[in-house]
Short mmCIF file of C-alpha atoms in Angstrom, two decimals:
data_model
loop_
_atom_site.label_atom_id
_atom_site.label_comp_id
_atom_site.label_asym_id
_atom_site.label_seq_id
_atom_site.Cartn_x
_atom_site.Cartn_y
_atom_site.Cartn_z
CA MET A 1 30.95 115.19 47.88
CA ALA A 2 30.96 111.72 46.38
CA SER A 3 34.31 110.52 45.22
CA ARG A 4 34.78 109.67 41.58
CA PRO A 5 35.37 105.97 40.83
CA TRP A 6 38.93 105.07 39.93
CA PRO A 7 38.03 103.83 36.40
CA ASP A 8 36.52 107.24 35.62
CA LEU A 9 39.61 109.00 36.94
CA ARG A 10 41.84 106.76 34.87
CA ARG A 11 39.75 107.31 31.75
CA SER A 12 40.21 111.07 32.13
CA TRP A 13 43.94 110.57 31.61
CA GLN A 14 43.67 108.39 28.57
CA PRO A 15 44.46 109.68 25.06
CA GLY A 16 41.78 111.41 23.08
CA ARG A 17 39.84 110.01 20.17
CA ALA A 18 42.52 110.78 17.56
CA PRO A 19 45.78 109.15 18.73
CA ALA A 20 47.15 109.09 15.17
CA LEU A 21 47.43 112.89 15.32
CA MET A 22 50.15 112.53 17.95
CA VAL A 23 52.53 112.40 14.99
CA ILE A 24 52.06 116.17 14.57
CA PRO A 25 53.46 117.38 17.93
CA LEU A 26 56.08 114.63 17.94
CA GLY A 27 57.25 115.63 14.47
CA LEU A 28 57.31 119.28 15.55
CA ILE A 29 59.52 118.50 18.55
CA VAL A 30 61.96 116.44 16.51
CA THR A 31 62.10 119.00 13.69
CA VAL A 32 62.67 121.99 15.99
CA CYS A 33 65.29 120.09 17.96
CA VAL A 34 67.28 119.01 14.86
CA VAL A 35 67.03 122.36 13.03
CA ASP A 36 67.91 124.39 16.13
CA VAL A 37 71.04 122.29 16.80
CA LEU A 38 72.22 122.49 13.19
CA ALA A 39 71.30 126.15 12.64
CA PRO A 40 73.80 129.06 13.02
CA PRO A 41 74.32 130.35 16.60
CA HIS A 42 72.19 133.45 16.04
CA ILE A 43 69.08 131.39 15.05
CA HIS A 44 66.95 129.99 17.90
CA LEU A 45 63.86 127.89 17.16
CA GLY A 46 63.44 126.57 20.71
CA PRO A 47 60.47 128.86 21.53
CA LEU A 48 58.46 127.01 18.84
CA LEU A 49 58.42 123.94 21.10
CA VAL A 50 55.56 125.53 23.04
CA ALA A 51 53.31 124.66 20.11
CA ALA A 52 53.63 120.92 20.84
CA PRO A 53 51.52 120.80 24.04
CA ALA A 54 49.25 123.55 22.69
CA ILE A 55 48.43 121.45 19.60
CA THR A 56 47.98 118.28 21.65
CA VAL A 57 45.16 119.87 23.67
CA ALA A 58 42.95 119.85 20.57
CA PHE A 59 42.79 116.08 20.13
CA ALA A 60 44.23 114.31 23.20
CA GLY A 61 43.64 113.99 26.91
CA ALA A 62 45.52 115.45 29.86
CA ARG A 63 47.98 112.59 30.04
CA MET A 64 49.13 112.89 26.45
CA THR A 65 49.28 116.67 26.76
CA ALA A 66 51.50 116.34 29.83
CA LEU A 67 53.69 113.87 27.95
CA MET A 68 54.11 116.26 25.00
CA GLY A 69 54.92 119.07 27.41
CA ALA A 70 57.57 116.92 29.11
CA LEU A 71 59.09 115.94 25.75
CA ALA A 72 59.15 119.58 24.67
CA VAL A 73 60.96 120.58 27.89
CA ALA A 74 63.41 117.70 27.42
CA ALA A 75 64.03 118.83 23.84
CA GLN A 76 64.69 122.38 25.03
CA VAL A 77 67.19 121.09 27.60
CA LEU A 78 68.87 118.94 24.93
CA ILE A 79 69.18 121.94 22.63
CA GLY A 80 70.77 123.95 25.44
CA VAL A 81 73.26 121.16 26.21
CA LEU A 82 74.25 120.53 22.58
CA ARG A 83 74.68 124.23 21.89
CA GLY A 84 76.45 124.85 25.20
CA VAL A 85 74.02 127.54 26.32
CA LEU A 86 72.08 125.66 29.01
CA PRO A 87 73.30 127.82 31.94
CA THR A 88 72.29 131.05 30.19
CA ALA A 89 69.36 133.12 31.41
CA ASN A 90 67.70 132.97 27.99
CA ILE A 91 67.49 129.16 27.91
CA GLU A 92 66.39 129.02 31.54
CA ALA A 93 63.60 131.51 30.80
CA GLN A 94 62.51 129.46 27.75
CA ILE A 95 62.43 126.25 29.80
CA THR A 96 60.45 127.93 32.59
CA ALA A 97 57.96 129.39 30.12
CA LEU A 98 57.59 126.00 28.43
CA ILE A 99 56.85 124.31 31.76
CA VAL A 100 54.25 126.96 32.64
CA VAL A 101 52.51 126.72 29.26
CA SER A 102 52.49 122.91 29.42
CA ALA A 103 50.94 123.00 32.89
CA ILE A 104 48.25 125.40 31.66
CA CYS A 105 47.48 123.11 28.72
CA VAL A 106 47.15 120.13 31.06
CA GLY A 107 44.82 122.15 33.28
CA ILE A 108 42.67 123.03 30.28
CA CYS A 109 42.44 119.33 29.39
CA VAL A 110 41.38 118.39 32.91
CA VAL A 111 38.62 121.04 32.95
CA ARG A 112 37.45 120.09 29.46
CA ASP A 113 37.34 116.37 30.30
CA ARG A 114 35.36 117.09 33.46
CA ARG A 115 32.80 119.08 31.51
CA GLU A 116 32.57 116.38 28.85
CA ARG A 117 31.83 113.82 31.56
CA GLN A 118 29.15 116.07 33.00
CA LEU A 119 27.62 116.54 29.54
CA HIS A 120 27.69 112.78 29.00
CA GLN A 121 25.87 112.27 32.30
CA VAL A 122 23.24 114.84 31.36
CA ARG A 123 22.71 113.13 28.01
CA SER A 124 22.44 109.76 29.72
CA VAL A 125 19.76 111.11 32.05
CA ALA A 126 17.89 112.67 29.10
CA GLU A 127 18.02 109.39 27.17
CA ALA A 128 16.78 107.48 30.21
CA ALA A 129 13.94 109.98 30.67
CA GLN A 130 13.03 109.70 27.00
CA SER A 131 12.95 105.91 27.17
CA VAL A 132 10.48 106.17 30.08
CA LEU A 133 8.38 108.99 28.65
CA LEU A 134 8.38 108.06 24.98
CA GLN A 135 8.55 104.28 25.15
CA PRO A 136 9.38 102.46 21.91
CA LEU A 137 6.37 101.25 20.01
CA PRO A 138 5.89 97.47 19.71
CA ALA A 139 7.23 96.13 16.44
CA ARG A 140 4.21 93.84 16.21
CA SER A 141 0.72 94.11 17.65
CA GLY A 142 -1.88 91.63 16.49
CA ARG A 143 -1.81 91.80 12.72
CA LEU A 144 -0.04 95.14 12.63
CA ARG A 145 3.58 96.00 11.93
CA ILE A 146 4.42 99.26 13.72
CA ALA A 147 7.39 101.62 13.77
CA GLY A 148 7.86 105.07 15.28
CA LEU A 149 10.27 107.95 14.72
CA TYR A 150 10.94 111.03 16.83
CA ILE A 151 13.25 113.85 15.66
CA PRO A 152 13.86 116.69 18.14
CA ALA A 153 14.16 120.21 16.79
CA GLU A 154 17.29 120.82 18.85
CA GLU A 155 20.11 118.46 17.97
CA GLU A 156 21.22 117.96 21.58
CA ALA A 157 17.71 117.60 22.95
CA ALA A 158 16.15 114.21 23.52
CA LEU A 159 12.67 115.29 24.65
CA GLY A 160 9.97 117.55 23.35
CA GLY A 161 6.23 118.05 23.03
CA ASP A 162 5.55 115.48 20.29
CA LEU A 163 4.38 112.08 21.49
CA TYR A 164 3.05 108.69 20.48
CA ALA A 165 2.00 105.53 22.29
CA ALA A 166 0.27 102.19 21.69
CA ALA A 167 -1.79 99.85 23.84
CA ARG A 168 -3.26 96.39 23.37
CA THR A 169 -6.88 95.79 24.37
CA ASP A 170 -8.57 92.61 25.58
CA HIS A 171 -11.00 92.63 22.67
CA HIS A 172 -8.24 91.99 20.12
CA SER A 173 -7.51 95.46 18.89
CA THR A 174 -4.64 97.94 19.02
CA ARG A 175 -5.08 101.50 20.15
CA LEU A 176 -2.66 104.24 19.22
CA LEU A 177 -2.16 107.86 20.15
CA ILE A 178 -0.13 110.51 18.39
CA GLY A 179 -0.12 114.08 19.60
CA ASP A 180 1.62 117.42 19.70
CA VAL A 181 1.55 119.47 22.89
CA ARG A 182 1.43 123.23 22.51
CA GLY A 183 4.65 125.07 23.31
CA ASN A 184 8.11 123.78 24.07
CA GLY A 185 10.55 123.35 26.90
CA LEU A 186 9.82 121.79 30.28
CA ALA A 187 6.15 122.77 30.25
CA ALA A 188 5.57 120.90 26.98
CA ILE A 189 7.48 117.88 28.27
CA ASN A 190 5.41 117.86 31.45
CA ASN A 191 2.14 118.00 29.50
CA ALA A 192 3.33 115.30 27.11
CA ALA A 193 4.13 113.07 30.07
CA LEU A 194 0.68 113.78 31.51
CA LEU A 195 -1.10 112.85 28.27
CA LEU A 196 0.96 109.70 27.78
CA GLY A 197 0.34 108.61 31.36
CA ALA A 198 -3.40 109.10 31.02
CA PHE A 199 -3.44 107.13 27.76
CA ARG A 200 -1.44 104.22 29.16
CA ALA A 201 -3.64 104.07 32.23
CA ALA A 202 -6.90 103.83 30.28
CA ALA A 203 -6.29 102.74 26.68
CA HIS A 204 -6.21 99.01 27.44
CA ARG A 205 -9.64 99.03 29.07
CA GLN A 206 -12.89 97.99 27.43
CA ALA A 207 -14.12 101.59 27.26
CA THR A 208 -15.08 102.91 23.85
CA LEU A 209 -12.82 105.26 21.91
CA PRO A 210 -15.02 108.31 22.71
CA ARG A 211 -14.86 107.51 26.43
CA LEU A 212 -11.08 107.25 26.15
CA ALA A 213 -10.98 110.69 24.49
CA VAL A 214 -13.14 112.13 27.28
CA HIS A 215 -10.79 110.60 29.86
CA LEU A 216 -7.70 112.12 28.20
CA ASP A 217 -9.32 115.53 27.90
CA ALA A 218 -10.52 115.54 31.50
CA ALA A 219 -7.19 114.32 32.90
CA PHE A 220 -5.27 116.88 30.86
CA ARG A 221 -7.52 119.79 31.83
CA TRP A 222 -7.55 118.86 35.50
CA ASP A 223 -3.82 118.50 35.89
CA THR A 224 -2.92 121.64 33.96
CA SER A 225 -5.46 123.86 35.72
CA GLN A 226 -5.92 122.49 39.24
CA TRP A 227 -3.38 124.88 40.79
CA ARG A 228 -4.33 127.94 38.77
CA PRO A 229 -6.17 130.80 40.49
CA GLN A 230 -9.87 130.91 39.66
CA ALA A 231 -9.37 134.11 37.66
CA GLU A 232 -7.03 132.29 35.26
CA GLN A 233 -9.22 129.24 34.64
CA ASP A 234 -10.69 130.71 31.46
CA THR A 235 -7.30 131.68 30.02
CA ASN A 236 -5.79 128.21 30.03
CA GLU A 237 -3.63 127.82 26.92
CA ASP A 238 -2.39 124.30 27.64
CA PHE A 239 -3.66 121.88 25.02
CA ALA A 240 -2.53 119.17 22.64
CA THR A 241 -3.64 118.20 19.17
CA ALA A 242 -4.05 114.45 18.96
CA ILE A 243 -5.43 111.49 17.06
CA LEU A 244 -6.80 108.37 18.74
CA LEU A 245 -7.06 105.17 16.73
CA ASP A 246 -8.51 101.75 17.38
CA ILE A 247 -7.52 99.06 14.86
CA PRO A 248 -9.25 95.67 15.28
CA ASP A 249 -7.35 92.53 14.36
CA HIS A 250 -10.09 90.79 12.36
CA ASP A 251 -11.93 93.71 10.82
CA PRO A 252 -10.15 95.57 7.95
CA VAL A 253 -10.96 99.04 9.26
CA VAL A 254 -9.49 101.77 11.44
CA HIS A 255 -11.58 103.78 13.87
CA LEU A 256 -10.29 107.23 14.70
CA ILE A 257 -11.05 110.42 16.56
CA ASN A 258 -9.25 113.56 15.38
CA CYS A 259 -8.71 116.31 17.93
CA GLY A 260 -7.34 119.13 15.79
CA HIS A 261 -4.42 117.07 14.45
CA PRO A 262 -3.17 116.69 10.84
CA PRO A 263 -5.09 113.81 9.24
CA PRO A 264 -3.43 110.40 8.83
CA LEU A 265 -2.39 109.27 5.37
CA LEU A 266 -3.50 105.91 3.98
CA LEU A 267 -1.16 104.46 1.36
CA ARG A 268 -2.56 101.72 -0.86
CA GLY A 269 -0.05 100.90 -3.54
CA ASN A 270 1.06 104.24 -4.97
CA HIS A 271 -2.20 105.95 -4.07
CA ILE A 272 -2.35 108.18 -0.99
CA THR A 273 -5.56 109.18 0.77
CA PRO A 274 -5.81 111.62 3.70
CA LEU A 275 -8.23 110.23 6.29
CA VAL A 276 -10.17 113.40 6.96
CA PRO A 277 -13.08 112.74 9.33
CA GLU A 278 -16.39 114.51 8.94
CA ALA A 279 -16.02 115.96 12.43
CA SER A 280 -12.73 117.37 13.75
CA HIS A 281 -12.88 118.02 17.46
CA LEU A 282 -11.14 120.58 19.61
CA PRO A 283 -7.64 119.71 20.83
CA ILE A 284 -7.21 117.76 24.05
CA GLY A 285 -7.58 120.17 26.96
CA LEU A 286 -10.15 122.38 25.24
CA GLY A 287 -13.04 119.94 25.30
CA GLY A 288 -15.38 121.93 27.50
CA PRO A 289 -16.01 122.48 31.21
CA PHE A 290 -14.46 119.77 33.35
CA GLY A 291 -13.25 118.02 30.21
CA LEU A 292 -16.74 116.85 29.21
CA ALA A 293 -17.25 116.63 25.47
CA ALA A 294 -18.89 114.37 22.89
CA TYR A 295 -16.57 112.71 20.39
CA ASP A 296 -17.59 111.16 17.08
CA VAL A 297 -15.73 108.12 15.76
CA GLN A 298 -14.97 107.94 12.06
CA THR A 299 -14.31 104.57 10.41
CA PHE A 300 -12.13 104.05 7.32
CA PRO A 301 -11.11 100.92 5.39
CA PHE A 302 -7.69 99.56 6.36
CA GLU A 303 -6.98 96.38 4.45
CA VAL A 304 -4.13 93.89 4.30
CA GLY A 305 -1.04 95.54 2.77
CA ASP A 306 -2.27 99.07 3.46
CA LEU A 307 0.08 101.51 5.13
CA LEU A 308 -1.03 104.15 7.60
CA LEU A 309 1.10 107.21 8.32
CA LEU A 310 0.57 109.26 11.47
CA TYR A 311 2.65 112.41 11.86
CA THR A 312 2.92 115.75 13.62
CA ASP A 313 3.03 119.18 12.03
CA GLY A 314 6.80 119.29 12.49
CA VAL A 315 6.96 117.12 9.36
CA ILE A 316 4.59 118.93 7.01
CA GLU A 317 5.65 122.40 8.20
CA ALA A 318 9.39 121.78 7.88
CA ARG A 319 10.84 124.36 5.47
CA ASN A 320 14.18 124.72 3.75
CA ALA A 321 16.21 127.91 3.42
CA ASP A 322 13.98 129.06 0.54
CA GLY A 323 10.84 128.68 2.63
CA VAL A 324 9.60 125.63 0.71
CA PHE A 325 7.60 123.17 2.82
CA TYR A 326 8.64 119.54 2.90
CA PRO A 327 6.59 117.67 0.22
CA PHE A 328 5.52 114.87 2.55
CA THR A 329 2.49 113.69 0.57
CA GLU A 330 4.56 113.57 -2.62
CA ARG A 331 7.50 111.65 -1.15
CA ALA A 332 5.59 109.16 1.01
CA PRO A 333 4.16 107.04 -1.86
CA GLU A 334 7.71 106.38 -3.09
CA TRP A 335 8.35 104.33 0.05
CA ALA A 336 4.95 102.64 0.37
CA LYS A 337 6.35 99.17 -0.38
CA ASP A 338 9.18 99.42 2.12
CA ASP A 339 9.24 97.91 5.59
CA PRO A 340 8.02 100.46 8.19
CA ASP A 341 11.49 100.76 9.76
CA GLU A 342 13.11 101.27 6.37
CA LEU A 343 10.43 103.79 5.41
CA LEU A 344 11.18 105.82 8.53
CA ARG A 345 14.90 105.72 7.83
CA LEU A 346 14.36 107.02 4.30
CA LEU A 347 11.91 109.64 5.54
CA GLN A 348 14.30 110.89 8.21
CA ASP A 349 17.20 111.18 5.77
CA ASP A 350 15.04 112.95 3.20
CA LEU A 351 13.46 115.32 5.72
CA LEU A 352 16.77 116.35 7.28
CA ALA A 353 18.28 116.81 3.82
CA HIS A 354 15.38 119.10 2.89
CA VAL A 355 15.91 121.34 5.94
CA HIS A 356 19.72 121.02 5.81
CA GLY A 357 19.78 119.27 9.17
CA HIS A 358 17.87 121.93 11.13
CA LEU A 359 14.22 121.47 12.08
CA GLU A 360 12.23 124.40 13.44
CA ASP A 361 9.89 122.09 15.36
CA ASP A 362 9.95 118.57 16.77
CA ALA A 363 8.71 115.89 14.39
CA ALA A 364 7.17 112.49 15.06
CA VAL A 365 5.97 109.83 12.63
CA VAL A 366 4.29 106.46 13.19
CA VAL A 367 3.98 103.89 10.41
CA ILE A 368 1.44 101.05 10.61
CA ARG A 369 1.07 98.23 8.09
CA ARG A 370 -1.70 95.65 8.24
CA LEU A 371 -0.43 92.12 7.70
CA ALA A 372 -2.32 89.04 6.51
CA VAL A 373 -1.41 87.02 9.62
#
C-alpha cells in the first residue's frame, strides 16, 4: 500500500472550513464551567461538556475536535477540583465518559476526512477524463466565435452521453459536431468517446461532409457491434443523434447534415429560424449495413453577425415541477446580441432556474457567431 504524503496527512488534521464556529464549543465549555462552579452543590452541569467535541465534528477537522475534547476534559477536572469532588466516583465516571466520547468524535473526523479525500480524488479523475473526452471548443476559428456548454443531469457527474467537438480543415472552414448518444451511464460515455474519436480523426481531412458522416456511422456501428453474437446484430440499439456542420470562412453559408437531431436555431437580430433540412437522416449507427448510407447536405445562409445555436434535447425537453417545457426558442432571442460566453451563462442560469436546479437529462449547447474579420 502506498504511503500517504506528509502534506496530505497534515492537511487532514487542519481545521475545517468554518473556523469562526469554534466560538460555539468554546463558549459552551466556559459557560458550563462557570455555571457549574457557581451553582448549588446539588446541580451538576458537567455532563453537558460532552456536547463540545460532538458539535465540533460538524464543522472542524480531527485536530480541532481533539482539542475541544481535551479542553472539555480539562474543564471537567477543573470543576471537580474547585468543587472538591474530584476523587469521587461520579466525577471520575464523567471524565472517563468524556474521554471516550471525544475519542469517538476524533475517529469519526478521521474517517470522514479520508472519505472526503477519496471523493476529491474521484472528482479529479472525472474532471481529467472530461477534459480529454469533451475538450473545450476553440474560442475562435477562422471568422467564427465559438462557445460550448455542458450541463450533466446528475450534479456530481462530470460525464454523460451529450457531446460536441470542432475541427479546422485545410480548405479554410470549420467543422463541428454535436450529438446525443442513446442511454446513460458508462455505455453512453463509451459510445460518446467513440464518436468523438472518429470525428477528430477524420474531420480535418479534405473529405466531403457526406463522406465524414459515412465514416462516423461506419466507425460507430463497427465498434458497438463487432463483439456481439451474430444473432444480436439486428437488435443493436446503440446509436446517436447528431448534426455535422461545415462553415467556410469566406462564404456566408453553413452546410449541415442532420442525423435525427433537433434542428439548429439561426438568430438574426431578434428573429429566430430553425434550420430544418429537407432530408433528416437516421441517427449515427443506424445508417444501414456496414454503416453505408447516402447523406444529403443542406446549405443555409449564415451571414456576419448571425448567431447559430446547436443544442441537445436535454435543453428543449427540460421540464419544471408543473411539467412545462423550457421555452428555449422564446428565451434565446433575448440574448442574441450577447457574447457567446455571456449567452451561455444566461442560458444556464435561466435553464436551471426553470427546472429548480434538477435536469432529467444531460444538456449541451454550442453557440457560433460569424464575425466580419
